[in-house]
Amino acid sequence: MTSTIKNKQASTEKVGQAITESVKHKILIYVGPPIKGLQRFSSFVGGYPEHFKEHLEKSAVFKGMFIVPEKLAEFQNSLLDANSVESMLYKKTEEYFSEVK
């Protein structure tokens, strides 16, 4: 398999397309509090969940509850500190959805 790859040269266009596709299929993990229709640690391929589009537009805090998998451990550790930005975002998300009917 490697011999066929060595024999081919990727064009700039193909590399650009591959990068575009990988960004388009970006994985996000929801790290906020459980809410109706969305469980903690749910993952989404290709961006934010469409069925929460209205809330994502209304609340920048809620949008901050979606992170890339590489940041999960760091985020979880930050939640242990009640004064961290991540803890405050989590609490604000809880407050936002407690007011949503």
Short mmCIF file of N, CA, C and O in Angstrom, two decimals:
data_model
loop_
_atom_site.label_atom_id
_atom_site.label_comp_id
_atom_site.label_asym_id
_atom_site.label_seq_id
_atom_site.Cartn_x
_atom_site.Cartn_y
_atom_site.Cartn_z
N MET A 1 0.82 -1.20 0.00
CA MET A 1 0.00 0.00 0.00
C MET A 1 0.86 1.26 0.00
O MET A 1 0.58 2.19 -0.71
N THR A 2 1.92 1.26 0.77
CA THR A 2 2.76 2.45 0.80
C THR A 2 3.44 2.71 -0.54
O THR A 2 3.70 3.84 -0.87
N SER A 3 3.70 1.66 -1.29
CA SER A 3 4.35 1.86 -2.59
C SER A 3 3.45 2.63 -3.54
O SER A 3 3.93 3.43 -4.33
N THR A 4 2.13 2.40 -3.49
CA THR A 4 1.23 3.14 -4.37
C THR A 4 1.14 4.60 -3.94
O THR A 4 1.01 5.48 -4.76
N ILE A 5 1.22 4.83 -2.64
CA ILE A 5 1.18 6.21 -2.15
C ILE A 5 2.46 6.94 -2.56
O ILE A 5 2.42 8.08 -2.99
N LYS A 6 3.59 6.29 -2.46
CA LYS A 6 4.86 6.91 -2.82
C LYS A 6 4.89 7.30 -4.29
O LYS A 6 5.48 8.30 -4.65
N ASN A 7 4.25 6.50 -5.12
CA ASN A 7 4.29 6.75 -6.55
C ASN A 7 3.34 7.86 -7.00
O ASN A 7 3.39 8.27 -8.13
N LYS A 8 2.47 8.31 -6.14
CA LYS A 8 1.52 9.36 -6.51
C LYS A 8 1.89 10.65 -5.78
O LYS A 8 2.32 10.63 -4.64
N GLN A 9 1.66 11.74 -6.45
CA GLN A 9 1.96 13.03 -5.85
C GLN A 9 0.64 13.79 -5.68
O GLN A 9 -0.13 13.90 -6.63
N ALA A 10 0.39 14.27 -4.48
CA ALA A 10 -0.85 15.00 -4.21
C ALA A 10 -0.75 16.41 -4.77
O ALA A 10 0.24 17.10 -4.56
N SER A 11 -1.79 16.81 -5.48
CA SER A 11 -1.81 18.17 -5.99
C SER A 11 -2.26 19.11 -4.87
O SER A 11 -2.88 18.69 -3.90
N THR A 12 -1.97 20.36 -5.02
CA THR A 12 -2.39 21.36 -4.04
C THR A 12 -3.90 21.38 -3.91
O THR A 12 -4.45 21.50 -2.82
N GLU A 13 -4.57 21.20 -5.04
CA GLU A 13 -6.04 21.18 -5.04
C GLU A 13 -6.58 20.03 -4.20
O GLU A 13 -7.49 20.20 -3.41
N LYS A 14 -6.00 18.84 -4.36
CA LYS A 14 -6.46 17.66 -3.61
C LYS A 14 -6.19 17.82 -2.12
O LYS A 14 -7.00 17.43 -1.29
N VAL A 15 -5.07 18.38 -1.76
CA VAL A 15 -4.75 18.62 -0.36
C VAL A 15 -5.75 19.62 0.23
O VAL A 15 -6.28 19.42 1.32
N GLY A 16 -6.05 20.66 -0.52
CA GLY A 16 -7.03 21.66 -0.07
C GLY A 16 -8.40 21.05 0.13
O GLY A 16 -9.09 21.35 1.11
N GLN A 17 -8.81 20.17 -0.78
CA GLN A 17 -10.10 19.50 -0.66
C GLN A 17 -10.13 18.61 0.58
O GLN A 17 -11.12 18.56 1.29
N ALA A 18 -9.04 17.90 0.84
CA ALA A 18 -8.97 17.02 2.01
C ALA A 18 -9.08 17.82 3.30
O ALA A 18 -9.77 17.42 4.23
N ILE A 19 -8.42 18.97 3.35
CA ILE A 19 -8.50 19.82 4.54
C ILE A 19 -9.92 20.35 4.71
O ILE A 19 -10.47 20.33 5.81
N THR A 20 -10.53 20.80 3.64
CA THR A 20 -11.91 21.29 3.70
C THR A 20 -12.85 20.22 4.20
O THR A 20 -13.70 20.47 5.04
N GLU A 21 -12.71 19.00 3.69
CA GLU A 21 -13.56 17.89 4.12
C GLU A 21 -13.36 17.57 5.59
O GLU A 21 -14.31 17.31 6.30
N SER A 22 -12.11 17.60 6.07
CA SER A 22 -11.88 17.28 7.47
C SER A 22 -12.46 18.34 8.39
O SER A 22 -12.98 18.03 9.45
N VAL A 23 -12.42 19.59 7.98
CA VAL A 23 -13.01 20.67 8.78
C VAL A 23 -14.53 20.54 8.77
O VAL A 23 -15.19 20.71 9.79
N LYS A 24 -15.08 20.18 7.62
CA LYS A 24 -16.52 20.04 7.48
C LYS A 24 -17.04 18.92 8.39
O LYS A 24 -18.15 18.98 8.89
N HIS A 25 -16.23 17.91 8.61
CA HIS A 25 -16.63 16.76 9.41
C HIS A 25 -16.04 16.82 10.82
O HIS A 25 -15.81 15.80 11.45
N LYS A 26 -15.80 18.02 11.29
CA LYS A 26 -15.24 18.23 12.61
C LYS A 26 -16.15 17.61 13.68
O LYS A 26 -17.37 17.72 13.61
N ILE A 27 -15.55 16.99 14.66
CA ILE A 27 -16.30 16.37 15.74
C ILE A 27 -16.33 17.32 16.93
O ILE A 27 -15.30 17.86 17.33
N LEU A 28 -17.52 17.52 17.48
CA LEU A 28 -17.69 18.32 18.69
C LEU A 28 -18.36 17.46 19.76
O LEU A 28 -19.22 16.64 19.45
N ILE A 29 -17.95 17.65 20.99
CA ILE A 29 -18.55 16.94 22.13
C ILE A 29 -19.25 17.96 23.00
O ILE A 29 -18.69 19.01 23.32
N TYR A 30 -20.48 17.63 23.40
CA TYR A 30 -21.23 18.49 24.30
C TYR A 30 -20.81 18.19 25.73
O TYR A 30 -20.92 17.06 26.19
N VAL A 31 -20.32 19.19 26.44
CA VAL A 31 -19.83 19.01 27.80
C VAL A 31 -20.66 19.76 28.84
O VAL A 31 -20.28 19.85 30.00
N GLY A 32 -21.80 20.27 28.41
CA GLY A 32 -22.65 21.02 29.32
C GLY A 32 -23.58 20.11 30.11
O GLY A 32 -23.49 18.88 30.03
N PRO A 33 -24.46 20.72 30.88
CA PRO A 33 -25.40 19.95 31.70
C PRO A 33 -26.41 19.22 30.81
O PRO A 33 -26.72 19.67 29.71
N PRO A 34 -26.93 18.09 31.29
CA PRO A 34 -27.96 17.40 30.50
C PRO A 34 -29.21 18.27 30.40
O PRO A 34 -29.64 18.87 31.38
N ILE A 35 -29.73 18.37 29.20
CA ILE A 35 -30.96 19.13 28.97
C ILE A 35 -31.87 18.28 28.08
O ILE A 35 -31.41 17.30 27.50
N LYS A 36 -33.11 18.66 27.99
CA LYS A 36 -34.05 17.89 27.18
C LYS A 36 -33.55 17.80 25.74
O LYS A 36 -33.32 18.81 25.08
N GLY A 37 -33.34 16.58 25.28
CA GLY A 37 -32.89 16.36 23.91
C GLY A 37 -31.39 16.36 23.71
O GLY A 37 -30.91 16.22 22.59
N LEU A 38 -30.63 16.52 24.81
CA LEU A 38 -29.18 16.58 24.68
C LEU A 38 -28.51 16.08 25.95
O LEU A 38 -28.64 16.69 27.01
N GLN A 39 -27.83 14.96 25.83
CA GLN A 39 -27.11 14.39 26.97
C GLN A 39 -25.66 14.83 26.97
O GLN A 39 -25.07 15.08 25.92
N ARG A 40 -25.10 14.91 28.15
CA ARG A 40 -23.70 15.27 28.31
C ARG A 40 -22.83 14.24 27.58
O ARG A 40 -23.12 13.06 27.57
N PHE A 41 -21.78 14.68 26.97
CA PHE A 41 -20.81 13.89 26.22
C PHE A 41 -21.35 13.33 24.90
O PHE A 41 -20.76 12.43 24.32
N SER A 42 -22.48 13.88 24.43
CA SER A 42 -22.95 13.53 23.09
C SER A 42 -21.95 14.11 22.09
O SER A 42 -21.42 15.20 22.30
N SER A 43 -21.70 13.38 21.02
CA SER A 43 -20.76 13.89 20.02
C SER A 43 -21.50 14.14 18.71
O SER A 43 -22.47 13.47 18.38
N PHE A 44 -21.00 15.13 17.98
CA PHE A 44 -21.63 15.56 16.74
C PHE A 44 -20.56 15.70 15.67
O PHE A 44 -19.56 16.36 15.86
N VAL A 45 -20.80 15.06 14.53
CA VAL A 45 -19.88 15.13 13.41
C VAL A 45 -20.38 16.20 12.45
O VAL A 45 -21.54 16.22 12.09
N GLY A 46 -19.50 17.11 12.10
CA GLY A 46 -19.86 18.14 11.13
C GLY A 46 -20.31 19.44 11.75
O GLY A 46 -20.80 20.31 11.06
N GLY A 47 -20.18 19.59 13.05
CA GLY A 47 -20.54 20.85 13.69
C GLY A 47 -21.61 20.71 14.74
O GLY A 47 -21.87 19.62 15.26
N TYR A 48 -22.23 21.83 15.02
CA TYR A 48 -23.23 21.89 16.08
C TYR A 48 -24.53 21.18 15.67
O TYR A 48 -24.85 21.11 14.49
N PRO A 49 -25.28 20.69 16.67
CA PRO A 49 -26.55 20.01 16.34
C PRO A 49 -27.58 20.99 15.79
O PRO A 49 -27.81 22.05 16.37
N GLU A 50 -28.17 20.63 14.68
CA GLU A 50 -29.15 21.49 14.01
C GLU A 50 -30.39 21.75 14.87
O GLU A 50 -30.94 22.84 14.84
N HIS A 51 -30.81 20.76 15.65
CA HIS A 51 -32.05 20.92 16.42
C HIS A 51 -31.89 21.88 17.60
O HIS A 51 -32.86 22.19 18.27
N PHE A 52 -30.68 22.40 17.83
CA PHE A 52 -30.45 23.40 18.86
C PHE A 52 -29.97 24.72 18.26
O PHE A 52 -29.43 25.57 18.97
N LYS A 53 -30.18 24.88 16.97
CA LYS A 53 -29.70 26.07 16.26
C LYS A 53 -30.20 27.37 16.90
O LYS A 53 -29.43 28.30 17.10
N GLU A 54 -31.48 27.41 17.26
CA GLU A 54 -32.06 28.61 17.88
C GLU A 54 -31.32 28.97 19.17
O GLU A 54 -30.98 30.13 19.40
N HIS A 55 -31.06 27.97 20.01
CA HIS A 55 -30.38 28.23 21.29
C HIS A 55 -28.91 28.60 21.08
O HIS A 55 -28.37 29.42 21.83
N LEU A 56 -28.30 28.02 20.08
CA LEU A 56 -26.91 28.34 19.78
C LEU A 56 -26.77 29.79 19.34
O LEU A 56 -25.78 30.46 19.64
N GLU A 57 -27.78 30.29 18.62
CA GLU A 57 -27.75 31.68 18.17
C GLU A 57 -28.04 32.64 19.32
O GLU A 57 -27.49 33.73 19.38
N LYS A 58 -28.90 32.25 20.25
CA LYS A 58 -29.28 33.10 21.37
C LYS A 58 -28.24 33.13 22.49
O LYS A 58 -28.13 34.11 23.21
N SER A 59 -27.52 32.03 22.67
CA SER A 59 -26.63 31.91 23.82
C SER A 59 -25.22 31.51 23.41
O SER A 59 -24.95 30.36 23.08
N ALA A 60 -24.31 32.48 23.50
CA ALA A 60 -22.90 32.19 23.22
C ALA A 60 -22.34 31.24 24.27
O ALA A 60 -21.45 30.44 23.99
N VAL A 61 -22.89 31.31 25.48
CA VAL A 61 -22.46 30.42 26.56
C VAL A 61 -22.75 28.97 26.19
O VAL A 61 -21.91 28.09 26.36
N PHE A 62 -23.94 28.72 25.68
CA PHE A 62 -24.32 27.36 25.27
C PHE A 62 -23.39 26.86 24.18
O PHE A 62 -22.94 25.71 24.20
N LYS A 63 -23.05 27.72 23.26
CA LYS A 63 -22.14 27.35 22.17
C LYS A 63 -20.78 26.93 22.72
O LYS A 63 -20.12 26.05 22.18
N GLY A 64 -20.38 27.54 23.83
CA GLY A 64 -19.11 27.21 24.47
C GLY A 64 -19.09 25.84 25.12
O GLY A 64 -18.03 25.35 25.52
N MET A 65 -20.24 25.19 25.19
CA MET A 65 -20.33 23.86 25.78
C MET A 65 -20.03 22.75 24.78
O MET A 65 -20.12 21.57 25.09
N PHE A 66 -19.68 23.13 23.56
CA PHE A 66 -19.29 22.18 22.53
C PHE A 66 -17.80 22.35 22.28
O PHE A 66 -17.36 23.44 21.90
N ILE A 67 -17.05 21.29 22.49
CA ILE A 67 -15.60 21.36 22.35
C ILE A 67 -15.09 20.23 21.47
O ILE A 67 -15.78 19.24 21.26
N VAL A 68 -13.87 20.37 21.00
CA VAL A 68 -13.24 19.29 20.23
C VAL A 68 -12.76 18.23 21.22
O VAL A 68 -12.42 18.55 22.36
N PRO A 69 -12.73 16.97 20.81
CA PRO A 69 -12.34 15.87 21.71
C PRO A 69 -10.98 16.08 22.39
O PRO A 69 -10.80 15.69 23.54
N GLU A 70 -10.07 16.72 21.72
CA GLU A 70 -8.73 16.93 22.27
C GLU A 70 -8.75 17.78 23.54
O GLU A 70 -7.82 17.74 24.34
N LYS A 71 -9.79 18.57 23.74
CA LYS A 71 -9.88 19.47 24.89
C LYS A 71 -10.68 18.88 26.05
O LYS A 71 -10.85 19.53 27.07
N LEU A 72 -11.19 17.66 25.90
CA LEU A 72 -12.10 17.08 26.89
C LEU A 72 -11.46 16.95 28.27
O LEU A 72 -12.04 17.38 29.27
N ALA A 73 -10.28 16.36 28.38
CA ALA A 73 -9.63 16.17 29.67
C ALA A 73 -9.35 17.51 30.35
O ALA A 73 -9.61 17.68 31.56
N GLU A 74 -8.87 18.46 29.57
CA GLU A 74 -8.58 19.79 30.11
C GLU A 74 -9.86 20.45 30.63
O GLU A 74 -9.88 21.05 31.71
N PHE A 75 -10.94 20.32 29.88
CA PHE A 75 -12.22 20.91 30.28
C PHE A 75 -12.70 20.26 31.58
O PHE A 75 -13.12 20.95 32.50
N GLN A 76 -12.65 18.94 31.64
CA GLN A 76 -13.10 18.21 32.83
C GLN A 76 -12.31 18.63 34.07
O GLN A 76 -12.87 18.81 35.15
N ASN A 77 -11.01 18.79 33.92
CA ASN A 77 -10.18 19.24 35.05
C ASN A 77 -10.55 20.65 35.48
O ASN A 77 -10.56 20.96 36.67
N SER A 78 -10.87 21.49 34.54
CA SER A 78 -11.24 22.88 34.85
C SER A 78 -12.56 22.95 35.61
O SER A 78 -12.77 23.85 36.40
N LEU A 79 -13.45 22.00 35.36
CA LEU A 79 -14.74 21.99 36.06
C LEU A 79 -14.58 21.76 37.57
O LEU A 79 -15.45 22.13 38.35
N LEU A 80 -13.47 21.18 37.97
CA LEU A 80 -13.22 20.92 39.39
C LEU A 80 -13.00 22.23 40.15
O LEU A 80 -13.19 22.27 41.37
N ASP A 81 -12.60 23.27 39.46
CA ASP A 81 -12.39 24.58 40.06
C ASP A 81 -13.65 25.41 39.85
O ASP A 81 -13.98 25.79 38.74
N ALA A 82 -14.36 25.70 40.95
CA ALA A 82 -15.63 26.44 40.87
C ALA A 82 -15.47 27.84 40.30
O ALA A 82 -16.44 28.44 39.84
N ASN A 83 -14.25 28.37 40.32
CA ASN A 83 -14.01 29.73 39.82
C ASN A 83 -13.48 29.76 38.39
O ASN A 83 -13.17 30.83 37.87
N SER A 84 -13.37 28.60 37.77
CA SER A 84 -12.84 28.56 36.39
C SER A 84 -13.89 29.07 35.40
O SER A 84 -15.09 29.05 35.67
N VAL A 85 -13.42 29.50 34.26
CA VAL A 85 -14.30 29.96 33.19
C VAL A 85 -15.24 28.82 32.78
O VAL A 85 -16.43 29.03 32.57
N GLU A 86 -14.70 27.60 32.70
CA GLU A 86 -15.50 26.45 32.29
C GLU A 86 -16.65 26.19 33.26
O GLU A 86 -17.77 25.90 32.84
N SER A 87 -16.37 26.31 34.55
CA SER A 87 -17.43 26.13 35.56
C SER A 87 -18.51 27.19 35.43
O SER A 87 -19.70 26.90 35.56
N MET A 88 -18.08 28.41 35.18
CA MET A 88 -19.04 29.50 35.02
C MET A 88 -19.90 29.30 33.77
O MET A 88 -21.10 29.54 33.80
N LEU A 89 -19.28 28.87 32.68
CA LEU A 89 -20.03 28.59 31.45
C LEU A 89 -21.05 27.48 31.69
O LEU A 89 -22.19 27.56 31.24
N TYR A 90 -20.64 26.44 32.41
CA TYR A 90 -21.52 25.32 32.72
C TYR A 90 -22.73 25.82 33.52
O TYR A 90 -23.88 25.50 33.20
N LYS A 91 -22.49 26.62 34.55
CA LYS A 91 -23.57 27.15 35.39
C LYS A 91 -24.49 28.07 34.60
O LYS A 91 -25.71 28.03 34.76
N LYS A 92 -23.92 28.91 33.76
CA LYS A 92 -24.72 29.82 32.93
C LYS A 92 -25.60 29.03 31.96
O LYS A 92 -26.72 29.42 31.67
N THR A 93 -25.08 27.92 31.44
CA THR A 93 -25.87 27.08 30.54
C THR A 93 -27.03 26.46 31.30
O THR A 93 -28.16 26.42 30.80
N GLU A 94 -26.79 26.01 32.53
CA GLU A 94 -27.87 25.48 33.37
C GLU A 94 -28.95 26.54 33.59
O GLU A 94 -30.15 26.27 33.47
N GLU A 95 -28.52 27.77 33.91
CA GLU A 95 -29.45 28.87 34.13
C GLU A 95 -30.25 29.18 32.88
O GLU A 95 -31.47 29.37 32.94
N TYR A 96 -29.57 29.23 31.74
CA TYR A 96 -30.25 29.52 30.48
C TYR A 96 -31.37 28.53 30.21
O TYR A 96 -32.49 28.89 29.91
N PHE A 97 -31.07 27.24 30.35
CA PHE A 97 -32.07 26.23 30.04
C PHE A 97 -33.11 26.07 31.13
O PHE A 97 -34.19 25.54 30.87
N SER A 98 -32.85 26.55 32.32
CA SER A 98 -33.88 26.50 33.36
C SER A 98 -35.00 27.51 33.06
O SER A 98 -36.12 27.35 33.49
N GLU A 99 -34.65 28.53 32.26
CA GLU A 99 -35.63 29.55 31.87
C GLU A 99 -36.32 29.24 30.56
O GLU A 99 -37.31 29.86 30.21
N VAL A 100 -35.81 28.28 29.80
CA VAL A 100 -36.39 27.91 28.51
C VAL A 100 -37.57 26.97 28.75
O VAL A 100 -37.47 26.00 29.47
N LYS A 101 -38.68 27.31 28.14
CA LYS A 101 -39.90 26.47 28.29
C LYS A 101 -40.18 25.74 27.02
O LYS A 101 -39.95 26.08 25.95
#
